[in-house]
Every structure is written in structure tokens, then in C-alpha cells.
XYZ file of C-alpha atoms in Angstrom:
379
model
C -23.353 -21.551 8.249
C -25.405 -18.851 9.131
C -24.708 -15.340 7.225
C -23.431 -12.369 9.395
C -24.532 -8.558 8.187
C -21.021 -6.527 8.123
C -21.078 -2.776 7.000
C -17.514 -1.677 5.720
C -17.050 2.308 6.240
C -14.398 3.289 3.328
C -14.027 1.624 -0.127
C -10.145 1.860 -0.446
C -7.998 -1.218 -1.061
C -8.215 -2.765 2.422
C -11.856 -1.933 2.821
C -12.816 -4.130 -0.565
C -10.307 -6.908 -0.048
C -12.457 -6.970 3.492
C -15.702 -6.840 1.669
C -14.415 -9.322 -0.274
C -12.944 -11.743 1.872
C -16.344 -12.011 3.634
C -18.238 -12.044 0.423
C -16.523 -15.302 -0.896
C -17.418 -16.861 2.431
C -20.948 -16.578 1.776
C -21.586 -13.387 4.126
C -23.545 -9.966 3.414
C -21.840 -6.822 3.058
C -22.396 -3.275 2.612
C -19.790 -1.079 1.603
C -20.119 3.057 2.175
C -18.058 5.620 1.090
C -18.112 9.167 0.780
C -16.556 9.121 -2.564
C -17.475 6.863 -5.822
C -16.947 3.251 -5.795
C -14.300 2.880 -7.035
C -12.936 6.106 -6.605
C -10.470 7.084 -9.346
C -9.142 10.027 -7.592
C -8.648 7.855 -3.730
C -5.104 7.256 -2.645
C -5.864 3.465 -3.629
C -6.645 4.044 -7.278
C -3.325 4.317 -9.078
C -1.058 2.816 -12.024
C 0.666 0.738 -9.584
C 1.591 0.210 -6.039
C 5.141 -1.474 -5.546
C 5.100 -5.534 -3.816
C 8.796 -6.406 -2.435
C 10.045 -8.629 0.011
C 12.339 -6.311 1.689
C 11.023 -4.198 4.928
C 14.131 -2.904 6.654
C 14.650 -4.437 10.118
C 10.557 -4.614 10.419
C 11.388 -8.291 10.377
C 7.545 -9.344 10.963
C 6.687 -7.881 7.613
C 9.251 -9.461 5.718
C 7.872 -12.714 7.457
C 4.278 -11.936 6.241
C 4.857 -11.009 2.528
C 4.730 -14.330 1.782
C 0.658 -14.707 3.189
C -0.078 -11.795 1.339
C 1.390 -12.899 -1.689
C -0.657 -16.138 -1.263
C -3.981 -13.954 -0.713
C -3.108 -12.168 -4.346
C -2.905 -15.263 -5.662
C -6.290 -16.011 -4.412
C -7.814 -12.753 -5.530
C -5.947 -13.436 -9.372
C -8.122 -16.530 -9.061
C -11.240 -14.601 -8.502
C -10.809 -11.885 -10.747
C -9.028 -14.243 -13.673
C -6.431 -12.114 -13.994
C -3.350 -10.931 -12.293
C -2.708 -7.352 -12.530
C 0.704 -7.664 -11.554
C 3.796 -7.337 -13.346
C 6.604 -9.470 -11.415
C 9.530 -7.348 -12.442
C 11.720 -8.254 -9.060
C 13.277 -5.690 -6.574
C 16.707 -4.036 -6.320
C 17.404 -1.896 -3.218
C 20.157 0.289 -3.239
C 22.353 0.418 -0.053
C 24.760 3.481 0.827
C 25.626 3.553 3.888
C 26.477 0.822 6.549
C 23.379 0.731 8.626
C 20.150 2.355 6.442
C 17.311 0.401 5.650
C 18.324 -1.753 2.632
C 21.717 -3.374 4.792
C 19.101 -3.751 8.031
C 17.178 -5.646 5.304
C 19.897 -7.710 4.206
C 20.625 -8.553 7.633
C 17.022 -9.673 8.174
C 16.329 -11.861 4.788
C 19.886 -13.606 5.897
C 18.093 -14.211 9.222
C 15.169 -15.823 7.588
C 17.067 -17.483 4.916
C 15.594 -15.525 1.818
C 17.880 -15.425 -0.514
C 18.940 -12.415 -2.265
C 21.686 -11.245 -4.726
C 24.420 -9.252 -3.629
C 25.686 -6.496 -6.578
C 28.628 -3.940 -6.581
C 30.849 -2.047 -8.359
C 31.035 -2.624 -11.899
C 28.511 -5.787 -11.986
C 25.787 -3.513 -10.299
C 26.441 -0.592 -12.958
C 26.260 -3.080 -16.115
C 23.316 -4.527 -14.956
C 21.369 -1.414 -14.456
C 23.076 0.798 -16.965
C 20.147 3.803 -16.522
C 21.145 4.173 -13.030
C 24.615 5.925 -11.458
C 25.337 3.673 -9.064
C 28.729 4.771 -7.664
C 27.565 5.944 -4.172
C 26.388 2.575 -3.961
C 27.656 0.037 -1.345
C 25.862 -2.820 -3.133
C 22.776 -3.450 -4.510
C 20.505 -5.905 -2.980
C 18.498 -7.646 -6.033
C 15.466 -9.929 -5.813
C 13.414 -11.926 -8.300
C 10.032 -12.002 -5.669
C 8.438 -8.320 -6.292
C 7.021 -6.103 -8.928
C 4.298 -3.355 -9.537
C 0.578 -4.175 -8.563
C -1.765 -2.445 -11.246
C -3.600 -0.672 -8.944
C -6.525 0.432 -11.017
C -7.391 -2.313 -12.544
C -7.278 -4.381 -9.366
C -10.040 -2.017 -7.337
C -12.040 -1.822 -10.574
C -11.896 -5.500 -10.771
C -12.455 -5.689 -6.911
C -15.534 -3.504 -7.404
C -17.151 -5.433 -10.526
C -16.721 -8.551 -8.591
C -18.510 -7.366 -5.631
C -21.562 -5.872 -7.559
C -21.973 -9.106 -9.368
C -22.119 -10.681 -6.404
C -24.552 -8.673 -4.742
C -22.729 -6.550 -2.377
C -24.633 -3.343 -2.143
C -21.967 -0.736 -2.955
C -23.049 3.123 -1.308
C -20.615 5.501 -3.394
C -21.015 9.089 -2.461
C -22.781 8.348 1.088
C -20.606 10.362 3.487
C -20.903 8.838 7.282
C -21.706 11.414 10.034
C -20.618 9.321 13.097
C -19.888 5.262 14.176
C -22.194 4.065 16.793
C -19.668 1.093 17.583
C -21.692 -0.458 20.760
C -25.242 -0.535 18.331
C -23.248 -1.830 15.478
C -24.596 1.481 13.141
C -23.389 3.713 10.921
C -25.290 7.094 10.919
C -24.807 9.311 7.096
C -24.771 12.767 6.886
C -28.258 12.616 5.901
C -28.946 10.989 8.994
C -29.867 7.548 7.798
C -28.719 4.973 10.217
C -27.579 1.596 9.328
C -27.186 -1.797 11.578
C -25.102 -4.853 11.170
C -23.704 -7.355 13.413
C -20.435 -5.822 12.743
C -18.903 -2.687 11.232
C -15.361 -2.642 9.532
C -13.897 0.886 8.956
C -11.032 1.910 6.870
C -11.148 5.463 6.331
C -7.568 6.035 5.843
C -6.181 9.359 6.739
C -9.881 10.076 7.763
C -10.219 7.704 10.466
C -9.612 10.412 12.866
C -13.109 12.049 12.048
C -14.715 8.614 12.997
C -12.839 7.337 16.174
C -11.059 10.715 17.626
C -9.737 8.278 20.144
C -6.954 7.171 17.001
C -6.390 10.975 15.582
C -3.288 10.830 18.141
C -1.743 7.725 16.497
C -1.063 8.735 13.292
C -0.431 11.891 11.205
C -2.407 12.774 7.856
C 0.456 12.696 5.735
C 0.875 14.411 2.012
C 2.839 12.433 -0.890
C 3.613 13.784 -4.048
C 4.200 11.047 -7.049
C 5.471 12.174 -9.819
C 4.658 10.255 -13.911
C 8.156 11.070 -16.084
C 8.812 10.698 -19.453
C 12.711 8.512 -19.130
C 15.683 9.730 -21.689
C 14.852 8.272 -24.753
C 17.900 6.151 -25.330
C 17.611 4.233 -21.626
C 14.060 3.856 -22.606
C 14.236 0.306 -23.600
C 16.582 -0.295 -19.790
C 13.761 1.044 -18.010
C 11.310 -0.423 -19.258
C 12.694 -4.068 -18.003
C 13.767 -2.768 -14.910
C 12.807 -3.459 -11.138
C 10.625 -1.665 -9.066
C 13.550 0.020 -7.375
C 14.120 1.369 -3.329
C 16.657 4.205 -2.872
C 15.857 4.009 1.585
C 19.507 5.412 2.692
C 19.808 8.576 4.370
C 16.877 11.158 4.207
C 15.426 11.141 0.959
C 13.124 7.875 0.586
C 12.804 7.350 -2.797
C 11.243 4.361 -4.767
C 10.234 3.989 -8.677
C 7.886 2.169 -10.374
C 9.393 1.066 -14.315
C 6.914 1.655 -17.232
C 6.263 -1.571 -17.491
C 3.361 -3.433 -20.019
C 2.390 0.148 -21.092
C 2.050 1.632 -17.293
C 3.712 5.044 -16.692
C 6.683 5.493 -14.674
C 6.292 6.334 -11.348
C 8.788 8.527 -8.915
C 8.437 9.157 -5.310
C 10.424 10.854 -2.588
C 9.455 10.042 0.959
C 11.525 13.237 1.564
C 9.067 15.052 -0.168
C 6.093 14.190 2.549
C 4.490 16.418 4.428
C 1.534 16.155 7.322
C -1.676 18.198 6.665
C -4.450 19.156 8.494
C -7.138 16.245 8.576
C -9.868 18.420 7.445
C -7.516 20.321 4.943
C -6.448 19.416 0.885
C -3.656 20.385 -0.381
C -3.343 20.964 -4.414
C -0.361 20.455 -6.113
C 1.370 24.098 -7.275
C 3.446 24.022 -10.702
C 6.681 23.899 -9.380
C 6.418 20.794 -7.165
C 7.077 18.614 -10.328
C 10.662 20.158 -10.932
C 11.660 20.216 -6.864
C 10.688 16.569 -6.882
C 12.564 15.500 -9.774
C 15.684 17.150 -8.241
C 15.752 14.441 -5.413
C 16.757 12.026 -8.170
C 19.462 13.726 -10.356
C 22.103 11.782 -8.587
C 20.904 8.770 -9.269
C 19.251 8.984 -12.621
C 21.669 8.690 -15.546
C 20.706 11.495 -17.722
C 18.985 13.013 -15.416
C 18.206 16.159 -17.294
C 16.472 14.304 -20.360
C 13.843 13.209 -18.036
C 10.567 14.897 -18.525
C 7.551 15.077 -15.855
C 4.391 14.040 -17.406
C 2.068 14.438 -14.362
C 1.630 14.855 -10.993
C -0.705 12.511 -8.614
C -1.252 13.360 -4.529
C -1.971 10.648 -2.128
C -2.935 11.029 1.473
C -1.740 8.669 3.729
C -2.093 7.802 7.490
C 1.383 7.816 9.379
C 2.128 6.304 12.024
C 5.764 6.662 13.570
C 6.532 3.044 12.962
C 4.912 2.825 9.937
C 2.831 -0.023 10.748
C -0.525 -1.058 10.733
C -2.976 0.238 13.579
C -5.836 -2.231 14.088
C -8.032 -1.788 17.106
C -11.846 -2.990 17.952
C -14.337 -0.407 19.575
C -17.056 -3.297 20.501
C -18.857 -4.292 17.629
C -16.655 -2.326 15.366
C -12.747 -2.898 13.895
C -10.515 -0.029 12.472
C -7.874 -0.388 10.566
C -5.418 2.489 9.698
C -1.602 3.211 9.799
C 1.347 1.913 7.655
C 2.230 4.870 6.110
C 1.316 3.803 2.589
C 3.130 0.794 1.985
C -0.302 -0.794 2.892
C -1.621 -2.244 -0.885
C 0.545 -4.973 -0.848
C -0.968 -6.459 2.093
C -4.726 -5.499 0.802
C -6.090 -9.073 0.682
C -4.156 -10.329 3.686
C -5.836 -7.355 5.384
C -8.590 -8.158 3.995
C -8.632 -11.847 5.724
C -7.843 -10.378 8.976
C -10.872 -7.680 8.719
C -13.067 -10.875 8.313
C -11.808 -13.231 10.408
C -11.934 -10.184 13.234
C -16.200 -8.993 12.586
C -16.606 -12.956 12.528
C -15.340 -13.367 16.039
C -12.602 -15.539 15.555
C -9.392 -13.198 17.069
C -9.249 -11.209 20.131
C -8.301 -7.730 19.628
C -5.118 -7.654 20.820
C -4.234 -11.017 19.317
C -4.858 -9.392 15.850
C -3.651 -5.777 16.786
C -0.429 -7.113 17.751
C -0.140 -9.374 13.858
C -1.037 -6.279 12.285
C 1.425 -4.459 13.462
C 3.600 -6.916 12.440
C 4.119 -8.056 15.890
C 2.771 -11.730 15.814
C 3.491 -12.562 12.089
C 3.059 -16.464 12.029
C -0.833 -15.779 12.815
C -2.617 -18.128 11.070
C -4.649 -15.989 8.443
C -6.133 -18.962 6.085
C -8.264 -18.398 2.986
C -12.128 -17.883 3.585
C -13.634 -21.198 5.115
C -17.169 -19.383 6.232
């Protein structure tokens, strides 16, 4: 096997699952960012990122959680741990058509089985929750909250003990796709046979020709303190999805001493690429308020902390993955992207190895051509 140079531009969850998918199959690899590596204040670097089965009607994605459920397993292996807690999923729908029935009607389709809850059976079992909106709840033992954290500082240690040169705080000027470069802002210009980028919500900067396809999108996540006597419900809880109508929201439970997470999709907003956006006091309290009708005592709830991730949307909210010559970019999916991170990963490999055509592996990204064959690393 001969070894093939690959330079990965952006040292976020898909960029070191890429790093190390080629890594384990005996290949060099340089990974730049403009930030630390890891960096603890990066979109990727949380508590925990939510892993579910259920995608809506985005039936390809449902089809390829279980792939990137068997490329965690194969990163657990690596690292010796799993930084998961498997707490299962419950999706609440309330209305006839919103995302969580359209995901119904799709795991029926594929013959996943789920658990259909109502009425009274859906209140006792989650007793912290005011359920009465609810048409059903759709419940699922595959899902749970990834530790984030602990999986890119495990990603990164791995890595370094491996060899893989890791360039935090080495901001890239400009992509020279055609010479297979990377130029820094100090104008130091690095070859390879192949580049991988995934800069994010920054990709724009990079390949202009993308800034069109998606929209640098602001989330607000809020860490809350639950009502002390539903502490002990919440903490065995799902990770839960609340899709219907406009709001968005998902949780993360305090699970094995992790916080608990809130977030309202409502809450997004788009931002200027070049632009940050701090969080102002009263952002805790306004996102809370999405939740008072369906948190039982609401008002005992306390927010801890706030977090801001930026995230690249596209209107679909799927993956974009295109090749400019020697180089492959990966960006899109609106943030539900970590779950996918080693499967990703695979696909980032197998595309600077030579081994998909670009539209093969645009189209599977996008969750287009799900049944591609993404294997484990075999050099």
C-alpha cells in the first residue's frame, strides 16, 4: 500500500473522524485549523450532541443511521471507550402531518420498529412532561446523547499519538484545489495529494462558489437547572424531539453527570459569515419560554448557561459534499451533522483516496444514494 499525503482544512467533528479514518488506514495527515485543536469553544465541542433514528420523511438518513452507528462503534474500539449514553428517543407528534408522523410513516416503511404512546400511557411514562397536545408519542430504544467533548478530545489524543501533525491556531488564507495546497495567512503554502476541507459555516471564505448553498446560521442552547422534584424523571429520560409546528425543539437529559441541554430551532437565526454574534442577558429567559407548554413545572426550571453554535444551513438540511479537483468539501446539514461524524469521516477518505466519483458520493451525502457501500478502513 503506498501512503497518500492528505491535508484536512478544519478540525471539527467531521474533519477528525476524516483525519482519522485515513490515519487507521496507514495514511499521512495534516490537520489545520484556525482555532486550537481541539477547540473547546467550536460548534463541535459540547456536552452532548443527540443520535436518533428518526429523520422526518428524509428517508435516506433514517436508512444510514445504522452505518454510522456501526462507524461509532468502530471509533469506541479505538478510543476504548464509548462516550455515549444510549438513553433511547421519544418524539412527540401534534399534528397529523409534522415531522415526527412523516417519521413514523417512514420507519413503518423500512420496518423499524417503534412504540406507539398516547393519552394516559404517554403521560405516566414521562411524568416531567405535559403531554396533552400530544397525538402520540413515538418512543425508541436505538438513540441517546453523544458526549461530545470527550469524543473530539479523545479524537485529538488519538491522532497525536499516532503522529498526525495537528496545526491549531494556523488560519488558511486561500485553497489552491488544482495544486493540491493550502496557503496560511502567513503565507506558508502546503502540498498534498489531496486536501479535505470542513470549515463549517466558514466554508464560504474558502470556496465562494458554495457561500450560495447554505446560510451561516445562529443557535442558541440553553444548560437548565430541572424542578427539583422531577429531577430524578429527567435524569432517566430520552433525548427528546418536540419537531411539530414552528418551534423545533429537542433536549438533551442530564444524564451520567452531563448538564441538560434545551434547544429551539425557532430560536435560529442567519448571520453574516464574517460576523459573531454574543449572547445578550435576556436570550436565556426568551428561550426558555418556547418550552413552558411542555415542561411540567415549567417555572421551577432555572437556566444555568448559555452556549452559541454556528451552523451551516442548507434548505434541506442535508449534507453538501462537492470535489474542486484535488480537493473535497464537505458542509451543510444544518447541525444534525455529529451523529454521522465517523461515517463522514469514511466517506472523506474513501473520496481523497480516489475510490468515488463526485457525484456518486455527493448524491449519498445528501442522503440521496444511502445503500453506498461505506466499509471500515481497508487502506
Amino acid at each position: 500500500m503506498t501512503a497518500v499525503r492528505v491535508i484536512v482544512v478544519g478540525a471539527g467533528i467531521n474533519g477528525l473522524c476524516a483525519a482519522w479514518a485515513l490515519t487507521g488506514a496507514g495514511h499521512r495527515v495534516t490537520v489545520i485549523d484556525a482555532a486550537p485543536i481541539p477547540n473547546v469553544a467550536g460548534t463541535s465541542y459540547d456536552q452532548h450532541r443527540l443520535t436518533r433514528i428518526p429523520y422526518g420523511d428524509q428517508e435516506g438518513y433514517t436508512r444510514m443511521m445504522a452505518d454510522a452507528t456501526s462507524a461509532w462503534d468502530e471509533v469506541w474500539r479505538d478510543l476504548g471507550a464509548r462516550h455515549i449514553a444510549e438513553t433511547g428517543c421519544l418524539a412527540l407528534c401534534t399534528s397529523e402531518d409534522d415531522w415526527t408522523a412523516r417519521s413514523a410513516r417512514v420507519l413503518d416503511r423500512l420496518g423499524i420498529g417503534w412504540e406507539r404512546l398516547a393519552g394516559g400511557a404517554l403521560a405516566r411514562r414521562y411524568p416531567m412532561l405535559e403531554t396533552q397536545d400530544a397525538l402520540f408519542g413515538l418512543a425508541m430504544r436505538q438513540g441517546g446523547a453523544l458526549f461530545a467533548d470527550r469524543i473530539m478530545d479523545g479524537l485529538v489524543a488519538w491522532l497525536a499519538e499516532r503522529g498526525v501533525e495537528l496545526r491549531g491556531g494556523c488560519a488558511v488564507r486561500e485553497i489552491d484545489p488544482t495544486g493540491g495546497a493550502v496557503v496560511t495567512v502567513d503565507g506558508y503554502r502546503l502540498a498534498a495529494d489531496a486536501l479535505i476541507v470542513t470549515a463549517g459555516a466558514w466554508t464560504g471564505r474558502l470556496f465562494p462558489a458554495l457561500a450560495s448553498d447554505y446560510v451561516k446560521l445562529r443557535q442558541l442552547v440553553a444548560y437548565v437547572a430541572p424542578p427539583p422534584a422531577l429531577a430524578e424523571a429527567w435524569a432517566a429520560a430520552p433525548v427528546m424531539l418536540d419537531m411539530g409546528g414552528p418551534r423545533g425543539m429537542y433536549l438533551a437529559p442530564p444524564v451520567q453527570g452531563r448538564g441538560f441541554k434545551l434547544g429551539v430551532g425557532a430560536y435560529n437565526r442567519p448571520c453574516p459569515l464574517e460576523a459573531e454574534d454574543p449572547i445578550r442577558p435576556e436570550e436565556g429567559a426568551a428561550l426558555l419560554a418556547y418550552w413552558r407548554t411542555r415542561l411540567r413545572s415549567w417555572e421551577e426550571i432555572q437556566v444555568l448557561s448559555l452556549r452559541i453554535c454556528y451552523y451551516a444551513h442548507e434548505a434541506r438540511q442535508r449534507f453538501i459534499l462537492r470535489r474542486f479537483d484535488r480537493a473535497w468539501v464537505l458542509t451543510g446539514c444544518s447541525g444534525h451533522g455529529f451523529k454521522f461524524g465517523p461515517l463522514m469521516g469514511r466517506a472523506l477518505a474513501a473520496a481523497a483516496l480516489g475510490r468515488h466519483d463526485a457525484a456518486t458520493l455527493g448524491a449519498w451525502a445528501a442522503g440521496d444514494a444511502p445503500d453506498l457501500l461505506m466499509s471500515g478502513r481497508d487502506g
